[in-house]
CSV table of C-alpha atoms in Angstrom, one decimal:
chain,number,residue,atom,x,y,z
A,1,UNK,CA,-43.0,-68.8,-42.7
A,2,UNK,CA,-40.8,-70.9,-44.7
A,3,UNK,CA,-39.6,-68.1,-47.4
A,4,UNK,CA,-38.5,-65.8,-44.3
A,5,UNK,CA,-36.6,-69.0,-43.3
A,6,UNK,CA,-34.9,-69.2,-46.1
A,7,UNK,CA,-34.2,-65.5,-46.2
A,8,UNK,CA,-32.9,-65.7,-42.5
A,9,UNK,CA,-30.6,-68.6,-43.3
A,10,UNK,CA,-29.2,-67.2,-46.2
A,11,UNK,CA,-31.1,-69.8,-49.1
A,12,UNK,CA,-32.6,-69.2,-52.5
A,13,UNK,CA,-36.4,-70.2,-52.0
A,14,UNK,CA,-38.8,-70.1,-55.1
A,15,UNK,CA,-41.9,-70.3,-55.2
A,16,UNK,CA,-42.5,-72.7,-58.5
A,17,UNK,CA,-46.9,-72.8,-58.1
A,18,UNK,CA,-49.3,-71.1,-56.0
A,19,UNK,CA,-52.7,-72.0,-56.1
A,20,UNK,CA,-55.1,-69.5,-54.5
A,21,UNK,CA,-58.2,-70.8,-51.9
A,22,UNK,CA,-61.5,-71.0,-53.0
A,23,UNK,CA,-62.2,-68.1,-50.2
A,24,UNK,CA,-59.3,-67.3,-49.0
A,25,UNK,CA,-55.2,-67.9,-48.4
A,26,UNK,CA,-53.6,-70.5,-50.2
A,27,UNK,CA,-54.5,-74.0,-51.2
A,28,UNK,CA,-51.7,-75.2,-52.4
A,29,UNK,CA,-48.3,-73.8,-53.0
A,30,UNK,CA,-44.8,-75.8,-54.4
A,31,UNK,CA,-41.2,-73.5,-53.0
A,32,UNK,CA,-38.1,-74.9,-54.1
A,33,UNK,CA,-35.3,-74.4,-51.5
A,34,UNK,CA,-31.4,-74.3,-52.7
A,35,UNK,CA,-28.4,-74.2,-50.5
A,36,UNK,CA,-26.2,-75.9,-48.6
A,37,UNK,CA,-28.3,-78.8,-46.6
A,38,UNK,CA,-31.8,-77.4,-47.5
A,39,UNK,CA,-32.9,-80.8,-47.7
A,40,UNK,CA,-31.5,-82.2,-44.6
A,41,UNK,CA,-32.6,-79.4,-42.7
A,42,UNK,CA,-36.5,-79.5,-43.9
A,43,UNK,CA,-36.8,-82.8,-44.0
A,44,UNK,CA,-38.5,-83.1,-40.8
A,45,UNK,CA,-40.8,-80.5,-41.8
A,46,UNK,CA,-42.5,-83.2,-43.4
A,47,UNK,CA,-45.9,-83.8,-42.0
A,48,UNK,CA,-49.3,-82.0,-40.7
A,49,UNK,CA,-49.3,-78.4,-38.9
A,50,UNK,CA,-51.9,-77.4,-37.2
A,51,UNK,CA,-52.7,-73.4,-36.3
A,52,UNK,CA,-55.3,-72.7,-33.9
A,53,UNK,CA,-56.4,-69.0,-34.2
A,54,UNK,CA,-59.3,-66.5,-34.3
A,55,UNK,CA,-60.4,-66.3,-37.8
A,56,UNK,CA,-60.0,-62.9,-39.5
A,57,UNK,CA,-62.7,-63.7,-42.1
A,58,UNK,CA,-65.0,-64.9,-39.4
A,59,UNK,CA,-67.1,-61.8,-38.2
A,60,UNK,CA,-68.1,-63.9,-35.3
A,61,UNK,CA,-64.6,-63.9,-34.1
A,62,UNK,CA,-64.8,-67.4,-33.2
A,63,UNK,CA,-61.6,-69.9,-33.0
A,64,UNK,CA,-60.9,-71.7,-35.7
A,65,UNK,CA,-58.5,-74.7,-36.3
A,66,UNK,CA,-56.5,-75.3,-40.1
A,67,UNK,CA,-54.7,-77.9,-40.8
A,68,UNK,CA,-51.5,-77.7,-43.8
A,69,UNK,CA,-49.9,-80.4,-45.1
A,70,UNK,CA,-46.3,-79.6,-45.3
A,71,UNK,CA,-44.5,-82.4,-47.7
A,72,UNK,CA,-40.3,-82.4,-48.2
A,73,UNK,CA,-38.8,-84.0,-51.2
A,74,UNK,CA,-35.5,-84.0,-52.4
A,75,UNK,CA,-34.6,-82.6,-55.9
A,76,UNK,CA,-33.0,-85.8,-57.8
A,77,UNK,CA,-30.4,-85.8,-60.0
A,78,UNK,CA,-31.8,-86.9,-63.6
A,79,UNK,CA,-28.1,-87.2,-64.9
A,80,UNK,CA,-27.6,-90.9,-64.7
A,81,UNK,CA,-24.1,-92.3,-65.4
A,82,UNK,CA,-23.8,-96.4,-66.2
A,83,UNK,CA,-20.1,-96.7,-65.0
A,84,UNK,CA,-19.6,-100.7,-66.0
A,85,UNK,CA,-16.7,-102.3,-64.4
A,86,UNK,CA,-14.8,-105.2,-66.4
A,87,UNK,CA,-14.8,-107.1,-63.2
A,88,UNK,CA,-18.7,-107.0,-62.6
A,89,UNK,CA,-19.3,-108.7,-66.1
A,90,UNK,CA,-19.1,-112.1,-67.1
A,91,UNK,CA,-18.5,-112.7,-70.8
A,92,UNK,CA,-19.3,-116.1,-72.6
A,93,UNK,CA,-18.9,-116.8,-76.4
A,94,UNK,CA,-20.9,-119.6,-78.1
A,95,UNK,CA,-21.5,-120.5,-81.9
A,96,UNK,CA,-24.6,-117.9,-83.8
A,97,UNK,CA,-28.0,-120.1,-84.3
A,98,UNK,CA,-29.4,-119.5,-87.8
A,99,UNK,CA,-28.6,-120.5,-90.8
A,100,UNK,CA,-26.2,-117.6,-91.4
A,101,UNK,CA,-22.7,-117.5,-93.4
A,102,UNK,CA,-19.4,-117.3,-93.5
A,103,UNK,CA,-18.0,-118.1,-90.3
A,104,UNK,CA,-21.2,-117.7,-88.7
A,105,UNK,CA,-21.7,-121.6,-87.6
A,106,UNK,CA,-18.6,-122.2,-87.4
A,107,UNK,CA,-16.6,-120.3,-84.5
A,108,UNK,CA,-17.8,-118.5,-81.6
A,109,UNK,CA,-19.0,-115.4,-82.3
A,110,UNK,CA,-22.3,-114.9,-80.4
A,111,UNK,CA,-21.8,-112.7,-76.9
A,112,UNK,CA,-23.7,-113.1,-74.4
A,113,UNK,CA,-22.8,-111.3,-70.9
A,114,UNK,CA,-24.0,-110.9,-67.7
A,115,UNK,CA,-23.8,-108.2,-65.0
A,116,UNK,CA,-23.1,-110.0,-62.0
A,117,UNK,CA,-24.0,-107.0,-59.5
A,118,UNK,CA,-27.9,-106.8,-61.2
A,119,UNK,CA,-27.9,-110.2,-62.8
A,120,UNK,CA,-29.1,-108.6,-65.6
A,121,UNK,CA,-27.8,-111.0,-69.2
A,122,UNK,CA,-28.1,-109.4,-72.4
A,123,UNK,CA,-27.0,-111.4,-76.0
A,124,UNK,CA,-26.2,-111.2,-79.3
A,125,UNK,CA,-25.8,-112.9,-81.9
A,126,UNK,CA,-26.7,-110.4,-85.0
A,127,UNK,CA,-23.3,-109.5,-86.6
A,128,UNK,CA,-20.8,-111.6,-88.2
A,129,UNK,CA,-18.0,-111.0,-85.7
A,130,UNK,CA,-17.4,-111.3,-81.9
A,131,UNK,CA,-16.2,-108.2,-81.5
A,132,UNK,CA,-19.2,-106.7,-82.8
A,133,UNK,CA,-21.7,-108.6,-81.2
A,134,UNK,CA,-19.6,-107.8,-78.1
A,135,UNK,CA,-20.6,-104.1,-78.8
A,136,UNK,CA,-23.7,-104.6,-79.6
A,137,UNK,CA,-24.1,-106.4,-76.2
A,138,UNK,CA,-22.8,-103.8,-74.2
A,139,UNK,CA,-24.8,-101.3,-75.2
A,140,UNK,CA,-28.0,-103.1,-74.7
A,141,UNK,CA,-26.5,-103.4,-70.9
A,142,UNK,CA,-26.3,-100.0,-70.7
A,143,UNK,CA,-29.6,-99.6,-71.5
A,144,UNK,CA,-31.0,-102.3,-69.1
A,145,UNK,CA,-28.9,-100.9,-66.1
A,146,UNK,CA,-30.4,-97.0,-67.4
A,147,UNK,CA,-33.8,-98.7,-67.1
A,148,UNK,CA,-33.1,-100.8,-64.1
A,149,UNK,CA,-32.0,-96.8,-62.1
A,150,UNK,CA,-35.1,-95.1,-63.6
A,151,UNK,CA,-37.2,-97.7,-62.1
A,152,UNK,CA,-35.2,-98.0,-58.6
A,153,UNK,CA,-35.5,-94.0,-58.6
A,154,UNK,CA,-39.4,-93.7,-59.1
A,155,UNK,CA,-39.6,-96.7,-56.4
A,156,UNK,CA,-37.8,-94.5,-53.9
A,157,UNK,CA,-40.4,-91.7,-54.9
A,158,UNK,CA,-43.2,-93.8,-54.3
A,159,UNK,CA,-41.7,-94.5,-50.7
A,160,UNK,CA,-41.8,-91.3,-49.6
A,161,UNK,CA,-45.5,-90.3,-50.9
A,162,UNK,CA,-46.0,-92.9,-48.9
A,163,UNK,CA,-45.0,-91.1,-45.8
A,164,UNK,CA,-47.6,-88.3,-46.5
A,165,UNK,CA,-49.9,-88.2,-43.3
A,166,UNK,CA,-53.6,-87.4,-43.1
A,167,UNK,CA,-54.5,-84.1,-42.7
A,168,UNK,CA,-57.3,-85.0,-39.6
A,169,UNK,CA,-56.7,-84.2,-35.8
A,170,UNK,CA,-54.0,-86.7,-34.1
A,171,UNK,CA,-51.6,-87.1,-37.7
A,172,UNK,CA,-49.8,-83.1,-36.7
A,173,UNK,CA,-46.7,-83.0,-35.5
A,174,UNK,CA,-46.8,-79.4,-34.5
A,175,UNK,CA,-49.5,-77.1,-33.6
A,176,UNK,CA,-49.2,-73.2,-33.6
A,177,UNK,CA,-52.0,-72.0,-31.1
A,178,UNK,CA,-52.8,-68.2,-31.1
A,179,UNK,CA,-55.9,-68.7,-29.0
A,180,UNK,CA,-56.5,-68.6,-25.9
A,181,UNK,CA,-53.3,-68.9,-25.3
A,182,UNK,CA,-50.0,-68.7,-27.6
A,183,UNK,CA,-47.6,-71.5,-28.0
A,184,UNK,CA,-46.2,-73.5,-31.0
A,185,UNK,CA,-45.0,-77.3,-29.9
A,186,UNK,CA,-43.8,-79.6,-31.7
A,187,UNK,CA,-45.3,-83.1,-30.3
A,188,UNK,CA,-42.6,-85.6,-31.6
A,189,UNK,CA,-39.8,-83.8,-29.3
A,190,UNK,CA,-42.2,-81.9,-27.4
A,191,UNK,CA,-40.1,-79.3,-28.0
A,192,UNK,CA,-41.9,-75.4,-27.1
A,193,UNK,CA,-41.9,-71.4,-28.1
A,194,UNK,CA,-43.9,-68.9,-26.9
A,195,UNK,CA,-43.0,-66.3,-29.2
A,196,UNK,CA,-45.5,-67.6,-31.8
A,197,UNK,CA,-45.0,-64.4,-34.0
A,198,UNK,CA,-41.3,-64.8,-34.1
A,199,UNK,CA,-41.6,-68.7,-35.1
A,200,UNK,CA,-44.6,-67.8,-38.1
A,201,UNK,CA,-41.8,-64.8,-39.6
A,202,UNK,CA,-39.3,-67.8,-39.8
A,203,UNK,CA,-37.3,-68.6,-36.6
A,204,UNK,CA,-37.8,-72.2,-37.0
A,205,UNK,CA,-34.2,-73.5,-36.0
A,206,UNK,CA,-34.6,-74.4,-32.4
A,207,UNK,CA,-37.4,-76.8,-34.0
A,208,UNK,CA,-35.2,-78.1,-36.7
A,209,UNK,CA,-32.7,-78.7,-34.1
A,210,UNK,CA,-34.8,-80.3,-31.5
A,211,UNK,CA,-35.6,-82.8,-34.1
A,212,UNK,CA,-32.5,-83.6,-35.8
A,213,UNK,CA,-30.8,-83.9,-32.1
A,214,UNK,CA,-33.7,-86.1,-31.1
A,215,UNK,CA,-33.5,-88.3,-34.2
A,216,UNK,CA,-30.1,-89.0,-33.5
A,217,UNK,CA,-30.4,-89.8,-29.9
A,218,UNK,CA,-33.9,-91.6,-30.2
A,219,UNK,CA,-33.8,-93.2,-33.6
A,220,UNK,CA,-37.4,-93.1,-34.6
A,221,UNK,CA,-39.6,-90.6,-33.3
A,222,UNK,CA,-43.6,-90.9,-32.8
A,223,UNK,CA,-46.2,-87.8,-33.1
A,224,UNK,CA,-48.6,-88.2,-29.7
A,225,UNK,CA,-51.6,-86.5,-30.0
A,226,UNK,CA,-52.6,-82.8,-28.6
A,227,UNK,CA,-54.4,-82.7,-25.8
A,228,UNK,CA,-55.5,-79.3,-27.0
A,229,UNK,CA,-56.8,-80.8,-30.0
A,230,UNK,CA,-60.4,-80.8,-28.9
C-alpha cells in the first residue's frame, strides 16, 4: 500500500529489509521514502492498522483480524557542524599550576572558557603560551558541544520509540474491514472510504489530509476504540 503511494505521488520508496512470515506475508519490512515532505506527510501513519478480512490461507473461510505496526521516523542528518560564536564564550586567563618553567608561573597563560549557551567550561593549562592553550581549549569545546548534539539527537530518538503503540485491539488508529462489510476509517478523525481496494493500491491522501487538517484545527488528536473491534 505504501510503495503504490509513493509511486502515485511521484517519491523514491526503497525497500531497505524484508523479513518473510513464519507462514505467510511479511513480518517485518523497513521502506525508506525520499521526496519533497515524505516525512511530514507519513508521519501520522505512525501507529497500529488493523485489516479485518477473510483469510485466503484459512480453508475454513473464516474472518480473520491482523494487526501491523506501521512506525515513521525521520532520516537525521549525521553531518553535525559546531558553529561557535565569539559572543557565546567567555574567556578567563589565570597563572599554570605545576611546577613548570619559563614563564609558566609567572604570567597568565592558562585558558579556561566557558560556553555560556551549554555551560559547558573546558581548560588548559598544558602549553607554555596563552595562545596555545587558547587552541587547545577550543578544540576540546568543540568536542564537548559534538558530544553534547550526539547525545541530544539519540534523546530525541528515544522520544519517539516511545510513541510506538501496542499492537492489541483498542491502540489502532485505522481499521481496513473487507468483511462483512467494506470500509477503511480512520478513528482519530473518523474520517471514511468505502472503496477499500482503491485505499490498499495507495490512495491514502484523503487520510493523510483528514489528519493533518485535524491536527491543526484540534491540536492533539485521541484514537477511540472500534466498535467493530469485537
Amino acid at each position: 500500500m505504501y510503495l503504490r503511494w509513493a509511486e502515485r505521488k511521484g517519491l523514491e520508496a526503497a525497500v531497505l529489509d524484508e523479513t518473510e512470515g513464519e507462514e505467510a506475508g511479511i513480518k517485518n519490512a523497513t521502506i525508506q521514502f525520499s521526496g519533497e515532505n515524505a516525512y511530514g506527510m507519513l508521519a501520522g501513519e505512525t501507529g497500529v492498522h488493523r485489516l479485518v478480512r477473510i483469510s485466503p490461507f484459512d480453508q475454513a473461510a473464516r474472518r480473520h483480524t491482523s494487526f501491523a505496526s506501521v512506525f515513521v521516523i525521520p532520516e537525521v542528518d549525521d553531518r553535525i557542524e559546531i558553529n561557535i560564536k565569539p559572543d557565546d564564550l567567555k574567556v578567563d586567563t589565570y597563572r599554570a599550576g605545576g611546577k613548570g618553567g619559563q614563564n609558566v608561573n609567572k604570567v597568565e597563560t592558562a585558558v579556561r572558557i566557558t560556553h555560556l549557551p551549554t555551560g559547558v567550561v573546558v581548560a588548559c593549562q598544558a602549553q607554555r603560551s596563552q595562545g596555545k592553550n587558547r587552541e587547545m581549549a577550543m578544540k576540546m569545546l568543540r568536542s564537548k558541544l559534538y558530544d553534547l548534539e550526539i547525545k541530544k539527537r539519540q534523546e530525541e530518538t528515544d522520544k519517539l520509540d516511545e510513541t510506538k503503540m501496542d499492537i492489541s485491539f483498542g491502540s489502532q488508529i485505522r481499521s481496513y474491514v473487507m468483511q462483512p462489510y467494506r470500509l477503511i476509517k480512520d478513528h482519530r478523525t473518523k474520517f471514511e472510504v468505502g472503496d477499500v481496494d482503491r485505499v490498499l493500491d495507495g490512495d491514502l491522501d484523503p487520510f493523510i489530509r483528514s489528519y493533518l487538517m485535524a491536527k491543526k484545527t484540534k491540536g492533539k488528536l485521541t484514537v477511540e476504540p472500534d466498535e467493530d473491534a469485537a
